[in-house]
mmCIF file of C-alpha atoms and ligand atoms in Angstrom:
data_model
loop_
_atom_site.group_PDB
_atom_site.id
_atom_site.type_symbol
_atom_site.label_atom_id
_atom_site.label_comp_id
_atom_site.label_asym_id
_atom_site.label_seq_id
_atom_site.Cartn_x
_atom_site.Cartn_y
_atom_site.Cartn_z
ATOM 1 C CA UNK A 26 109.816 25.351 81.390
ATOM 2 C CA UNK A 27 111.985 26.458 84.288
ATOM 3 C CA UNK A 28 114.029 28.587 81.923
ATOM 4 C CA UNK A 29 110.891 30.140 80.502
ATOM 5 C CA UNK A 30 109.637 31.041 83.983
ATOM 6 C CA UNK A 31 112.966 32.566 84.986
ATOM 7 C CA UNK A 32 112.964 34.659 81.838
ATOM 8 C CA UNK A 33 109.417 35.856 82.621
ATOM 9 C CA UNK A 34 110.584 36.901 86.112
ATOM 10 C CA UNK A 35 113.232 39.098 84.509
ATOM 11 C CA UNK A 36 110.643 40.565 82.106
ATOM 12 C CA UNK A 37 108.283 41.354 84.971
ATOM 13 C CA UNK A 38 111.022 42.986 86.991
ATOM 14 C CA UNK A 39 112.014 45.139 84.030
ATOM 15 C CA UNK A 40 108.485 46.298 83.275
ATOM 16 C CA UNK A 41 107.764 49.927 83.986
ATOM 17 C CA UNK A 42 105.047 52.432 83.160
ATOM 18 C CA UNK A 43 103.305 55.476 84.556
ATOM 19 C CA UNK A 44 100.159 54.755 82.645
ATOM 20 C CA UNK A 45 97.200 53.369 84.564
ATOM 21 C CA UNK A 46 95.782 51.479 81.566
ATOM 22 C CA UNK A 47 99.110 49.849 80.816
ATOM 23 C CA UNK A 48 99.388 48.612 84.403
ATOM 24 C CA UNK A 49 95.970 47.008 84.081
ATOM 25 C CA UNK A 50 96.882 45.332 80.779
ATOM 26 C CA UNK A 51 100.049 44.039 82.446
ATOM 27 C CA UNK A 52 98.074 42.734 85.419
ATOM 28 C CA UNK A 53 95.596 40.900 83.208
ATOM 29 C CA UNK A 54 98.374 39.509 81.063
ATOM 30 C CA UNK A 55 100.117 37.874 84.034
ATOM 31 C CA UNK A 56 97.593 37.536 86.818
ATOM 32 C CA UNK A 57 94.244 37.479 85.036
ATOM 33 C CA UNK A 58 91.907 34.469 84.883
ATOM 34 C CA UNK A 59 93.285 33.552 81.492
ATOM 35 C CA UNK A 60 96.697 34.998 82.211
ATOM 36 C CA UNK A 61 100.188 33.576 81.917
ATOM 37 C CA UNK A 62 100.366 32.412 85.533
ATOM 38 C CA UNK A 63 97.076 30.558 85.291
ATOM 39 C CA UNK A 64 98.333 28.811 82.187
ATOM 40 C CA UNK A 65 101.661 27.935 83.795
ATOM 41 C CA UNK A 66 100.073 26.590 86.974
ATOM 42 C CA UNK A 67 97.818 24.406 84.815
ATOM 43 C CA UNK A 68 100.826 23.112 82.933
ATOM 44 C CA UNK A 69 102.622 22.612 86.276
ATOM 45 C CA UNK A 70 100.127 19.889 87.197
ATOM 46 C CA UNK A 71 101.395 17.657 84.404
ATOM 47 C CA UNK A 72 105.075 18.165 85.118
ATOM 48 C CA UNK A 73 107.274 15.332 86.240
ATOM 49 C CA UNK A 74 107.334 15.232 90.068
ATOM 50 C CA UNK A 75 111.138 15.439 90.195
ATOM 51 C CA UNK A 76 110.986 18.891 88.606
ATOM 52 C CA UNK A 77 108.095 20.171 90.705
ATOM 53 C CA UNK A 78 110.083 21.534 93.616
ATOM 54 C CA UNK A 79 112.216 23.943 91.621
ATOM 55 C CA UNK A 80 109.534 24.814 89.184
ATOM 56 C CA UNK A 81 106.971 25.417 91.954
ATOM 57 C CA UNK A 82 109.350 27.810 93.659
ATOM 58 C CA UNK A 83 110.018 29.627 90.413
ATOM 59 C CA UNK A 84 106.300 29.930 89.659
ATOM 60 C CA UNK A 85 105.564 31.325 93.132
ATOM 61 C CA UNK A 86 108.430 33.714 92.642
ATOM 62 C CA UNK A 87 106.983 34.861 89.304
ATOM 63 C CA UNK A 88 103.551 35.377 90.803
ATOM 64 C CA UNK A 89 104.878 37.364 93.780
ATOM 65 C CA UNK A 90 107.067 39.463 91.523
ATOM 66 C CA UNK A 91 104.097 40.253 89.269
ATOM 67 C CA UNK A 92 101.813 41.102 92.211
ATOM 68 C CA UNK A 93 104.474 43.303 93.789
ATOM 69 C CA UNK A 94 105.152 44.994 90.492
ATOM 70 C CA UNK A 95 101.497 45.881 89.977
ATOM 71 C CA UNK A 96 101.187 47.240 93.518
ATOM 72 C CA UNK A 97 104.404 49.174 93.250
ATOM 73 C CA UNK A 98 103.433 50.817 89.941
ATOM 74 C CA UNK A 99 99.970 51.699 91.262
ATOM 75 C CA UNK A 100 101.519 53.196 94.407
ATOM 76 C CA UNK A 101 103.887 55.300 92.372
ATOM 77 C CA UNK A 102 101.006 56.576 90.333
ATOM 78 C CA UNK A 103 98.995 57.855 93.313
ATOM 79 C CA UNK A 104 102.098 59.176 95.065
ATOM 80 C CA UNK A 105 103.058 61.165 92.002
ATOM 81 C CA UNK A 106 99.676 62.794 91.579
ATOM 82 C CA UNK A 107 99.356 63.797 95.232
ATOM 83 C CA UNK A 108 102.918 65.069 95.178
ATOM 84 C CA UNK A 109 102.138 67.228 92.155
ATOM 85 C CA UNK A 110 98.987 68.501 93.751
ATOM 86 C CA UNK A 111 100.693 69.618 96.942
ATOM 87 C CA UNK A 112 103.975 71.047 95.718
ATOM 88 C CA UNK A 113 103.737 71.470 91.978
ATOM 89 C CA UNK A 114 107.038 71.402 90.207
ATOM 90 C CA UNK A 115 109.307 73.598 92.266
ATOM 91 C CA UNK A 116 111.831 73.931 89.471
ATOM 92 C CA UNK A 117 109.327 75.286 86.958
ATOM 93 C CA UNK A 118 109.664 79.021 86.172
ATOM 94 C CA UNK A 119 106.803 80.925 87.773
ATOM 95 C CA UNK A 120 103.957 82.251 85.734
ATOM 96 C CA UNK A 121 104.005 86.019 85.176
ATOM 97 C CA UNK A 122 101.616 87.867 87.468
ATOM 98 C CA UNK A 123 99.392 90.127 85.456
ATOM 99 C CA UNK A 124 99.620 93.624 86.948
ATOM 100 C CA UNK A 125 96.883 96.175 86.685
ATOM 101 C CA UNK A 126 97.624 99.727 85.636
ATOM 102 C CA UNK A 127 96.688 103.128 86.948
ATOM 103 C CA UNK A 128 94.542 105.397 84.866
ATOM 104 C CA UNK A 129 96.639 108.108 83.162
ATOM 105 C CA UNK A 130 94.548 110.804 84.859
ATOM 106 C CA UNK A 131 95.371 109.308 88.259
ATOM 107 C CA UNK A 132 99.052 109.023 87.349
ATOM 108 C CA UNK A 133 99.285 112.694 86.377
ATOM 109 C CA UNK A 134 97.198 113.848 89.329
ATOM 110 C CA UNK A 135 99.398 111.929 91.757
ATOM 111 C CA UNK A 136 102.514 113.412 90.218
ATOM 112 C CA UNK A 137 101.203 116.964 90.487
ATOM 113 C CA UNK A 138 100.135 116.421 94.077
ATOM 114 C CA UNK A 139 103.469 114.847 94.956
ATOM 115 C CA UNK A 140 105.465 117.719 93.433
ATOM 116 C CA UNK A 141 103.542 120.347 95.414
ATOM 117 C CA UNK A 142 103.507 118.313 98.611
ATOM 118 C CA UNK A 143 107.314 118.423 98.543
ATOM 119 C CA UNK A 144 107.130 122.184 99.080
ATOM 120 C CA UNK A 145 104.570 122.048 101.843
ATOM 121 C CA UNK A 146 101.200 122.039 100.075
ATOM 122 C CA UNK A 147 98.506 119.818 101.540
ATOM 123 C CA UNK A 148 95.581 118.265 99.664
ATOM 124 C CA UNK A 149 92.021 119.510 99.950
ATOM 125 C CA UNK A 150 88.857 118.369 98.301
ATOM 126 C CA UNK A 151 85.332 119.659 97.961
ATOM 127 C CA UNK A 152 81.940 118.538 96.675
ATOM 128 C CA UNK A 153 81.207 118.121 92.975
ATOM 129 C CA UNK A 154 77.700 119.451 93.498
ATOM 130 C CA UNK A 155 78.067 123.076 94.518
ATOM 131 C CA UNK A 156 75.942 126.092 95.237
ATOM 132 C CA UNK A 157 76.164 129.305 93.282
ATOM 133 C CA UNK A 158 78.051 131.105 96.044
ATOM 134 C CA UNK A 159 81.046 128.745 96.220
ATOM 135 C CA UNK A 160 81.357 128.256 92.448
ATOM 136 C CA UNK A 161 80.731 131.861 91.384
ATOM 137 C CA UNK A 162 79.731 134.616 93.776
ATOM 138 C CA UNK A 163 82.491 134.204 96.358
ATOM 139 C CA UNK A 164 85.004 134.048 93.508
ATOM 140 C CA UNK A 165 84.091 137.581 92.545
ATOM 141 C CA UNK A 166 81.569 136.554 89.911
ATOM 142 C CA UNK A 167 78.348 138.186 91.059
ATOM 143 C CA UNK A 168 75.022 137.393 89.356
ATOM 144 C CA UNK A 169 74.887 138.493 85.705
ATOM 145 C CA UNK A 170 78.667 138.820 85.566
ATOM 146 C CA UNK A 171 79.577 138.244 81.906
ATOM 147 C CA UNK A 172 82.440 135.893 82.856
ATOM 148 C CA UNK A 173 79.865 133.349 84.060
ATOM 149 C CA UNK A 174 79.165 132.625 80.406
ATOM 150 C CA UNK A 175 82.763 131.484 79.937
ATOM 151 C CA UNK A 176 81.844 128.387 81.864
ATOM 152 C CA UNK A 177 78.770 126.662 80.505
ATOM 153 C CA UNK A 178 77.195 125.328 83.618
ATOM 154 C CA UNK A 179 75.079 122.244 84.303
ATOM 155 C CA UNK A 180 72.378 123.432 86.667
ATOM 156 C CA UNK A 181 70.599 120.986 88.957
ATOM 157 C CA UNK A 182 68.320 123.643 90.414
ATOM 158 C CA UNK A 183 68.073 127.255 89.361
ATOM 159 C CA UNK A 184 66.650 129.177 92.290
ATOM 160 C CA UNK A 185 68.643 129.039 94.456
ATOM 161 C CA UNK A 186 71.201 127.701 92.010
ATOM 162 C CA UNK A 187 72.639 124.254 92.683
ATOM 163 C CA UNK A 188 75.068 123.142 90.027
ATOM 164 C CA UNK A 189 77.887 120.821 89.047
ATOM 165 C CA UNK A 190 81.061 122.741 89.826
ATOM 166 C CA UNK A 191 82.652 124.178 86.712
ATOM 167 C CA UNK A 192 86.112 124.410 88.272
ATOM 168 C CA UNK A 193 88.032 123.381 91.376
ATOM 169 C CA UNK A 194 88.339 127.050 92.369
ATOM 170 C CA UNK A 195 85.229 126.384 94.477
ATOM 171 C CA UNK A 196 87.451 124.312 96.762
ATOM 172 C CA UNK A 197 89.736 127.301 97.440
ATOM 173 C CA UNK A 198 86.665 129.199 98.666
ATOM 174 C CA UNK A 199 85.726 126.384 101.013
ATOM 175 C CA UNK A 200 89.310 126.042 102.223
ATOM 176 C CA UNK A 201 89.745 129.758 102.908
ATOM 177 C CA UNK A 202 86.466 129.878 104.811
ATOM 178 C CA UNK A 203 87.473 126.969 107.035
ATOM 179 C CA UNK A 204 91.180 127.631 107.556
ATOM 180 C CA UNK A 205 93.281 130.526 108.723
ATOM 181 C CA UNK A 206 96.409 131.628 106.827
ATOM 182 C CA UNK A 207 99.090 130.568 106.225
ATOM 183 C CA UNK A 208 97.387 128.434 103.594
ATOM 184 C CA UNK A 209 99.151 126.158 101.157
ATOM 185 C CA UNK A 210 96.772 123.755 99.531
ATOM 186 C CA UNK A 211 96.296 121.855 96.348
ATOM 187 C CA UNK A 212 92.827 120.692 95.285
ATOM 188 C CA UNK A 213 92.489 118.044 92.609
ATOM 189 C CA UNK A 214 89.044 117.091 91.384
ATOM 190 C CA UNK A 215 86.488 116.459 88.699
ATOM 191 C CA UNK A 216 84.683 119.350 87.061
ATOM 192 C CA UNK A 217 81.787 119.630 84.649
ATOM 193 C CA UNK A 218 80.920 121.914 81.767
ATOM 194 C CA UNK A 219 78.057 121.852 79.332
ATOM 195 C CA UNK A 220 80.253 121.654 76.269
ATOM 196 C CA UNK A 221 80.092 119.727 73.033
ATOM 197 C CA UNK A 222 82.300 116.669 73.218
ATOM 198 C CA UNK A 223 85.167 116.608 70.745
ATOM 199 C CA UNK A 224 88.776 115.445 70.505
ATOM 200 C CA UNK A 225 89.835 118.537 72.529
ATOM 201 C CA UNK A 226 86.921 119.100 74.916
ATOM 202 C CA UNK A 227 84.740 117.003 77.178
ATOM 203 C CA UNK A 228 81.851 117.801 79.496
ATOM 204 C CA UNK A 229 83.635 116.049 82.369
ATOM 205 C CA UNK A 230 87.293 116.625 83.077
ATOM 206 C CA UNK A 231 89.744 117.128 85.933
ATOM 207 C CA UNK A 232 91.552 120.110 87.344
ATOM 208 C CA UNK A 233 94.079 120.860 90.028
ATOM 209 C CA UNK A 234 93.739 124.106 91.891
ATOM 210 C CA UNK A 235 96.566 125.600 93.916
ATOM 211 C CA UNK A 236 96.277 128.240 96.625
ATOM 212 C CA UNK A 237 98.902 130.002 98.720
ATOM 213 C CA UNK A 238 97.940 132.694 101.246
ATOM 214 C CA UNK A 239 100.244 134.324 103.763
ATOM 215 C CA UNK A 240 101.630 137.716 104.695
ATOM 216 C CA UNK A 241 103.778 139.360 102.023
ATOM 217 C CA UNK A 242 103.135 136.900 99.213
ATOM 218 C CA UNK A 243 104.149 138.433 95.933
ATOM 219 C CA UNK A 244 103.906 137.735 92.239
ATOM 220 C CA UNK A 245 107.562 136.666 92.335
ATOM 221 C CA UNK A 246 106.609 133.849 94.731
ATOM 222 C CA UNK A 247 103.994 132.711 92.247
ATOM 223 C CA UNK A 248 106.414 132.705 89.382
ATOM 224 C CA UNK A 249 109.053 130.835 91.334
ATOM 225 C CA UNK A 250 106.559 128.201 92.470
ATOM 226 C CA UNK A 251 105.370 127.665 88.910
ATOM 227 C CA UNK A 252 108.828 127.356 87.449
ATOM 228 C CA UNK A 253 109.691 124.813 90.155
ATOM 229 C CA UNK A 254 106.575 122.899 89.194
ATOM 230 C CA UNK A 255 107.183 122.911 85.437
ATOM 231 C CA UNK A 256 110.776 121.821 85.983
ATOM 232 C CA UNK A 257 109.690 118.877 88.113
ATOM 233 C CA UNK A 258 106.729 117.943 85.955
ATOM 234 C CA UNK A 259 108.084 118.368 82.451
ATOM 235 C CA UNK A 260 111.805 118.832 82.944
ATOM 236 C CA UNK A 261 111.440 122.349 81.553
ATOM 237 C CA UNK A 262 111.649 125.467 83.696
ATOM 238 C CA UNK A 263 111.484 128.188 81.083
ATOM 239 C CA UNK A 264 108.064 129.761 81.456
ATOM 240 C CA UNK A 265 106.360 132.961 80.488
ATOM 241 C CA UNK A 266 103.331 134.676 81.963
ATOM 242 C CA UNK A 267 100.910 136.364 79.605
ATOM 243 C CA UNK A 268 98.470 138.904 81.037
ATOM 244 C CA UNK A 269 94.962 137.456 81.141
ATOM 245 C CA UNK A 270 91.708 137.805 82.984
ATOM 246 C CA UNK A 271 90.086 135.739 85.706
ATOM 247 C CA UNK A 272 87.501 137.329 87.982
ATOM 248 C CA UNK A 273 89.056 135.800 91.114
ATOM 249 C CA UNK A 274 92.627 136.973 90.535
ATOM 250 C CA UNK A 275 94.160 140.384 89.962
ATOM 251 C CA UNK A 276 96.498 140.575 88.152
ATOM 252 C CA UNK A 277 95.874 137.366 86.233
ATOM 253 C CA UNK A 278 98.061 135.492 83.820
ATOM 254 C CA UNK A 279 98.178 132.536 81.530
ATOM 255 C CA UNK A 280 101.247 130.327 81.977
ATOM 256 C CA UNK A 281 103.134 129.035 78.952
ATOM 257 C CA UNK A 282 106.085 126.686 79.127
ATOM 258 C CA UNK A 283 108.803 126.591 76.550
ATOM 259 C CA UNK A 284 108.378 123.093 75.140
ATOM 260 C CA UNK A 285 110.962 123.464 72.417
ATOM 261 C CA UNK A 286 110.952 122.758 68.710
ATOM 262 C CA UNK A 287 113.092 119.689 68.456
ATOM 263 C CA UNK A 288 110.733 117.233 66.827
ATOM 264 C CA UNK A 289 107.909 117.308 64.365
ATOM 265 C CA UNK A 290 105.501 116.651 67.239
ATOM 266 C CA UNK A 291 106.860 119.725 69.065
ATOM 267 C CA UNK A 292 106.002 121.793 66.006
ATOM 268 C CA UNK A 293 102.546 120.336 65.862
ATOM 269 C CA UNK A 294 101.564 120.765 69.502
ATOM 270 C CA UNK A 295 103.055 124.234 69.866
ATOM 271 C CA UNK A 296 101.763 125.357 66.483
ATOM 272 C CA UNK A 297 105.299 126.183 65.460
ATOM 273 C CA UNK A 298 105.938 128.610 68.353
ATOM 274 C CA UNK A 299 107.690 126.290 70.827
ATOM 275 C CA UNK A 300 105.372 127.624 73.595
ATOM 276 C CA UNK A 301 102.547 125.719 75.233
ATOM 277 C CA UNK A 302 99.824 127.103 77.461
ATOM 278 C CA UNK A 303 99.403 124.940 80.555
ATOM 279 C CA UNK A 304 97.488 126.856 83.211
ATOM 280 C CA UNK A 305 95.887 130.003 84.523
ATOM 281 C CA UNK A 306 97.071 131.883 87.603
ATOM 282 C CA UNK A 307 97.127 135.174 89.440
ATOM 283 C CA UNK A 308 97.162 137.028 92.746
ATOM 284 C CA UNK A 309 93.996 136.252 94.698
ATOM 285 C CA UNK A 310 91.612 139.192 94.291
ATOM 286 C CA UNK A 311 91.131 141.082 97.594
ATOM 287 C CA UNK A 312 87.369 140.677 97.134
ATOM 288 C CA UNK A 313 87.750 136.895 97.283
ATOM 289 C CA UNK A 314 89.770 137.196 100.504
ATOM 290 C CA UNK A 315 87.085 139.457 101.956
ATOM 291 C CA UNK A 316 84.321 137.053 100.941
ATOM 292 C CA UNK A 317 86.015 134.304 102.900
ATOM 293 C CA UNK A 318 86.790 136.437 105.959
ATOM 294 C CA UNK A 319 90.506 136.836 105.349
ATOM 295 C CA UNK A 320 91.823 140.368 105.871
ATOM 296 C CA UNK A 321 93.206 141.569 102.499
ATOM 297 C CA UNK A 322 95.203 144.294 104.274
ATOM 298 C CA UNK A 323 97.139 141.715 106.191
ATOM 299 C CA UNK A 324 97.262 138.812 103.769
ATOM 300 C CA UNK A 325 97.870 138.281 100.107
ATOM 301 C CA UNK A 326 98.197 135.161 98.027
ATOM 302 C CA UNK A 327 98.325 133.502 94.685
ATOM 303 C CA UNK A 328 96.264 130.832 92.998
ATOM 304 C CA UNK A 329 96.558 128.733 89.901
ATOM 305 C CA UNK A 330 94.504 126.138 88.099
ATOM 306 C CA UNK A 331 95.247 123.578 85.432
ATOM 307 C CA UNK A 332 93.512 120.807 83.510
ATOM 308 C CA UNK A 333 94.829 117.321 84.200
ATOM 309 C CA UNK A 334 93.675 115.878 80.865
ATOM 310 C CA UNK A 335 95.551 118.549 78.980
ATOM 311 C CA UNK A 336 98.778 117.747 80.805
ATOM 312 C CA UNK A 337 98.303 114.004 80.399
ATOM 313 C CA UNK A 338 97.704 114.498 76.672
ATOM 314 C CA UNK A 339 100.952 116.423 76.400
ATOM 315 C CA UNK A 340 103.026 114.002 78.453
ATOM 316 C CA UNK A 341 101.780 110.839 76.775
ATOM 317 C CA UNK A 342 100.978 112.278 73.344
ATOM 318 C CA UNK A 343 97.330 111.283 73.544
ATOM 319 C CA UNK A 344 95.535 112.735 70.525
ATOM 320 C CA UNK A 345 91.923 112.585 71.713
ATOM 321 C CA UNK A 346 90.504 113.506 75.158
ATOM 322 C CA UNK A 347 87.687 110.973 74.733
ATOM 323 C CA UNK A 348 90.180 108.121 75.101
ATOM 324 C CA UNK A 349 90.365 108.825 78.841
ATOM 325 C CA UNK A 350 86.735 107.871 79.371
ATOM 326 C CA UNK A 351 86.217 104.983 76.974
ATOM 327 C CA UNK A 352 87.924 102.423 79.217
ATOM 328 C CA UNK A 353 89.404 100.661 76.231
ATOM 329 C CA UNK A 354 91.711 98.089 77.790
ATOM 330 C CA UNK A 355 94.202 98.411 74.904
ATOM 331 C CA UNK A 356 94.613 102.087 75.777
ATOM 332 C CA UNK A 357 94.750 101.631 79.550
ATOM 333 C CA UNK A 358 97.221 98.727 79.451
ATOM 334 C CA UNK A 359 99.854 100.976 77.955
ATOM 335 C CA UNK A 360 100.244 102.681 81.341
ATOM 336 C CA UNK A 361 101.213 99.473 83.138
ATOM 337 C CA UNK A 362 104.811 100.395 83.694
ATOM 338 C CA UNK A 363 104.057 103.945 84.836
ATOM 339 C CA UNK A 364 103.580 104.532 88.551
HETATM 340 N N1 LIG B 419 89.324 128.272 87.406
HETATM 341 C C1 LIG B 419 89.994 128.523 86.161
HETATM 342 C C2 LIG B 419 89.350 127.734 85.042
HETATM 343 O O1 LIG B 419 88.623 126.843 85.318
HETATM 344 C C3 LIG B 419 91.433 128.147 86.257
HETATM 345 C C4 LIG B 419 92.156 129.083 87.161
HETATM 346 C C5 LIG B 419 92.740 130.210 86.660
HETATM 347 C C6 LIG B 419 92.222 128.850 88.505
HETATM 348 C C7 LIG B 419 93.410 131.096 87.442
HETATM 349 C C8 LIG B 419 92.893 129.737 89.345
HETATM 350 C C9 LIG B 419 93.487 130.867 88.790
HETATM 351 O O2 LIG B 419 92.981 129.558 90.641
HETATM 352 O O3 LIG B 419 94.139 131.717 89.582
HETATM 353 O O4 LIG B 419 89.586 128.025 83.903
#
């Protein structure tokens, strides 16, 4: 019997588990009411008295070892869980943090603003709800001017006219009224036109307006500024200016950049010409200067305006303008890596 008890002591010492249930089974097996120890102590009663001393010691030893074992394993179990809770596993690779992404319109707007701010332009903004004077009249578009029809307007009230601005040129009016030359400002913003929605056109879109007023500003300054911009924005500085008409500039021009004809896409977007129209521009009409209390004899300036969606569509090869406003996460997520 002594041998059996000594062997059990070794078994108990060797036992190990991290499982709560298994510890309980172990406890019952050795220390339970019908457990091994109970049985052995019962048998102990009938043992010859000469053997009792050694056997008694061995049995006590077995019981203490089993009790200690159970306590030790239970301790380990609670220690491990609290440890995990506090520190986690410090050697585990961290989980990837899911980054959000900027909207492509914001990305392009920020880039345009940043490029012009490098050459001293500041940012100005104006209201989206405008009156007739700031959106039209002050920009040399008096009532019944035919060019008003070019911009299908959402009217909120008709007399006097309150409307959703059709272009950010209204901000140049506000800026000229409130600031003295020299003026160098860039005005990004949302504009509205009552147009049918299609892959190419939307009733809400974004523009950036640029305005530069000082003494002796010439058309050459305009051209130089624009070629700097196209170089920085698209990596292409070859531009051409085609005569055009805007009521608020004289002379006026449409700006094309030479995009090239290297790929099939280049052919498609430039309709086989290699040239792409990206904005309108011109020398600020003296009437506009007068309307905003700037002396046209002393000052001259240039202005330009471009659509942000159009530029974003070119840069990222987005085929449909409606994608900007659908908030489809699969579309937006593609801009994660772009700042
Ligand atoms: N406001 C024009 C438009 O919405 C764009 C534009 C053209 C702005 C020429 C300008 C400019 O400042 O000089 O189509």
